[in-house]
């Protein structure tokens, strides 16, 4: 199943004991959404870690 959500990432965790799972908290205009990604691509990790230029 594929689900799309949008929001600002306020917390990102990838614990060593989580077997590759990625846990995100997204802040949306209506509240906070907790997301569990079962297999995040490595490229997305690089894009998230890149500092803001603004």
CSV table of N, CA and C in Angstrom, one decimal:
chain,number,residue,atom,x,y,z
A,1,UNK,N,0.8,-1.2,0.0
A,1,UNK,CA,0.0,0.0,0.0
A,1,UNK,C,0.9,1.2,0.0
A,2,UNK,N,0.5,2.2,-0.8
A,2,UNK,CA,1.3,3.5,-0.8
A,2,UNK,C,0.4,4.6,-0.4
A,3,UNK,N,0.9,5.4,0.6
A,3,UNK,CA,0.2,6.6,1.1
A,3,UNK,C,1.1,7.8,1.0
A,4,UNK,N,0.5,8.9,0.6
A,4,UNK,CA,1.2,10.2,0.5
A,4,UNK,C,0.8,11.1,1.6
A,5,UNK,N,1.7,11.7,2.3
A,5,UNK,CA,1.4,12.8,3.3
A,5,UNK,C,2.4,13.9,3.1
A,6,UNK,N,2.1,15.1,3.5
A,6,UNK,CA,3.0,16.2,3.4
A,6,UNK,C,3.0,16.9,4.7
A,7,UNK,N,4.2,17.5,5.0
A,7,UNK,CA,4.3,18.3,6.2
A,7,UNK,C,5.8,18.5,6.5
A,8,UNK,N,6.1,19.3,7.5
A,8,UNK,CA,7.5,19.6,7.9
A,8,UNK,C,7.9,18.5,8.8
A,9,UNK,N,9.1,17.9,8.6
A,9,UNK,CA,9.7,16.9,9.4
A,9,UNK,C,10.2,17.5,10.7
A,10,UNK,N,9.6,17.2,11.8
A,10,UNK,CA,10.0,17.7,13.1
A,10,UNK,C,10.8,16.8,13.9
A,11,UNK,N,10.8,15.5,13.5
A,11,UNK,CA,11.6,14.5,14.2
A,11,UNK,C,11.8,13.3,13.3
A,12,UNK,N,13.1,12.9,13.2
A,12,UNK,CA,13.4,11.7,12.3
A,12,UNK,C,14.3,10.8,13.1
A,13,UNK,N,14.0,9.5,13.2
A,13,UNK,CA,14.7,8.5,14.0
A,13,UNK,C,14.9,7.3,13.1
A,14,UNK,N,16.1,6.7,13.2
A,14,UNK,CA,16.4,5.4,12.6
A,14,UNK,C,17.3,4.6,13.6
A,15,UNK,N,16.6,4.1,14.7
A,15,UNK,CA,17.3,3.3,15.7
A,15,UNK,C,18.0,2.1,15.1
A,16,UNK,N,19.2,1.8,15.7
A,16,UNK,CA,19.9,0.6,15.2
A,16,UNK,C,19.2,-0.7,15.4
A,17,UNK,N,18.3,-0.7,16.3
A,17,UNK,CA,17.6,-2.0,16.6
A,17,UNK,C,16.2,-2.0,15.8
A,18,UNK,N,16.0,-1.1,14.9
A,18,UNK,CA,14.7,-1.0,14.2
A,18,UNK,C,14.7,-1.8,12.9
A,19,UNK,N,15.8,-2.5,12.5
A,19,UNK,CA,15.9,-3.3,11.3
A,19,UNK,C,15.6,-2.5,10.1
A,20,UNK,N,16.1,-1.2,10.0
A,20,UNK,CA,16.0,-0.4,8.8
A,20,UNK,C,14.8,0.4,8.7
A,21,UNK,N,13.9,0.4,9.7
A,21,UNK,CA,12.7,1.2,9.7
A,21,UNK,C,13.1,2.6,10.0
A,22,UNK,N,12.3,3.6,9.5
A,22,UNK,CA,12.5,5.0,9.7
A,22,UNK,C,11.3,5.6,10.3
A,23,UNK,N,11.4,6.3,11.4
A,23,UNK,CA,10.3,6.8,12.1
A,23,UNK,C,10.3,8.4,11.9
A,24,UNK,N,9.2,8.9,11.5
A,24,UNK,CA,9.1,10.4,11.2
A,24,UNK,C,7.9,10.9,12.0
A,25,UNK,N,8.1,12.2,12.4
A,25,UNK,CA,6.9,13.0,12.9
A,25,UNK,C,6.8,14.2,12.0
A,26,UNK,N,5.7,14.3,11.3
A,26,UNK,CA,5.4,15.4,10.4
A,26,UNK,C,4.4,16.4,11.0
A,27,UNK,N,4.8,17.7,11.0
A,27,UNK,CA,3.8,18.7,11.4
A,27,UNK,C,3.0,19.2,10.3
A,28,UNK,N,1.7,19.0,10.4
A,28,UNK,CA,0.8,19.5,9.3
A,28,UNK,C,0.0,20.6,9.9
A,29,UNK,N,-0.8,21.2,9.0
A,29,UNK,CA,-1.7,22.4,9.5
A,29,UNK,C,-2.8,21.9,10.5
A,30,UNK,N,-3.1,20.6,10.5
A,30,UNK,CA,-4.2,20.1,11.4
A,30,UNK,C,-3.6,19.4,12.6
A,31,UNK,N,-2.3,19.2,12.7
A,31,UNK,CA,-1.7,18.5,13.8
A,31,UNK,C,-0.4,17.8,13.4
A,32,UNK,N,-0.1,16.7,14.1
A,32,UNK,CA,1.1,16.0,13.9
A,32,UNK,C,0.8,14.6,13.4
A,33,UNK,N,1.5,14.1,12.4
A,33,UNK,CA,1.3,12.8,11.8
A,33,UNK,C,2.6,12.0,12.1
A,34,UNK,N,2.4,10.8,12.7
A,34,UNK,CA,3.5,9.9,12.9
A,34,UNK,C,3.6,8.9,11.8
A,35,UNK,N,4.8,8.7,11.2
A,35,UNK,CA,4.9,7.9,10.0
A,35,UNK,C,6.0,6.9,10.2
A,36,UNK,N,5.8,5.6,9.8
A,36,UNK,CA,6.8,4.6,9.9
A,36,UNK,C,7.1,4.2,8.4
A,37,UNK,N,8.3,4.3,8.0
A,37,UNK,CA,8.7,4.0,6.7
A,37,UNK,C,9.5,2.6,6.7
A,38,UNK,N,9.0,1.6,6.0
A,38,UNK,CA,9.6,0.3,6.1
A,38,UNK,C,10.8,0.1,5.3
A,39,UNK,N,11.1,1.1,4.4
A,39,UNK,CA,12.4,1.0,3.7
A,39,UNK,C,12.7,2.2,2.9
A,40,UNK,N,13.2,3.2,3.6
A,40,UNK,CA,13.5,4.5,3.0
A,40,UNK,C,14.7,4.5,2.1
A,41,UNK,N,14.5,5.0,0.9
A,41,UNK,CA,15.7,5.1,0.0
A,41,UNK,C,16.8,5.9,0.6
A,42,UNK,N,18.0,5.5,0.2
A,42,UNK,CA,19.2,6.2,0.7
A,42,UNK,C,19.3,7.6,0.2
A,43,UNK,N,18.8,7.8,-1.0
A,43,UNK,CA,18.9,9.2,-1.6
A,43,UNK,C,18.0,10.1,-0.7
A,44,UNK,N,16.9,9.7,-0.2
A,44,UNK,CA,16.0,10.5,0.6
A,44,UNK,C,16.7,10.9,1.9
A,45,UNK,N,17.5,10.0,2.4
A,45,UNK,CA,18.2,10.3,3.7
A,45,UNK,C,19.2,11.4,3.4
A,46,UNK,N,19.9,11.4,2.3
A,46,UNK,CA,20.9,12.4,2.0
A,46,UNK,C,20.2,13.7,1.8
A,47,UNK,N,19.1,13.8,1.1
A,47,UNK,CA,18.3,15.0,0.9
A,47,UNK,C,17.8,15.6,2.2
A,48,UNK,N,17.4,14.7,3.2
A,48,UNK,CA,16.9,15.2,4.5
A,48,UNK,C,18.1,15.8,5.3
A,49,UNK,N,19.2,15.2,5.2
A,49,UNK,CA,20.4,15.6,6.0
A,49,UNK,C,21.1,16.9,5.5
A,50,UNK,N,20.8,17.3,4.3
A,50,UNK,CA,21.4,18.4,3.7
A,50,UNK,C,20.9,19.7,4.4
A,51,UNK,N,21.8,20.6,4.8
A,51,UNK,CA,21.4,21.8,5.5
A,51,UNK,C,20.6,22.8,4.6
A,52,UNK,N,19.8,23.6,5.1
A,52,UNK,CA,19.1,24.6,4.4
A,52,UNK,C,20.0,25.7,3.9
A,53,UNK,N,19.7,26.2,2.7
A,53,UNK,CA,20.5,27.2,2.1
A,53,UNK,C,19.9,28.6,2.3
A,54,UNK,N,18.8,28.6,2.9
A,54,UNK,CA,18.1,29.9,3.1
A,54,UNK,C,18.2,30.6,4.4
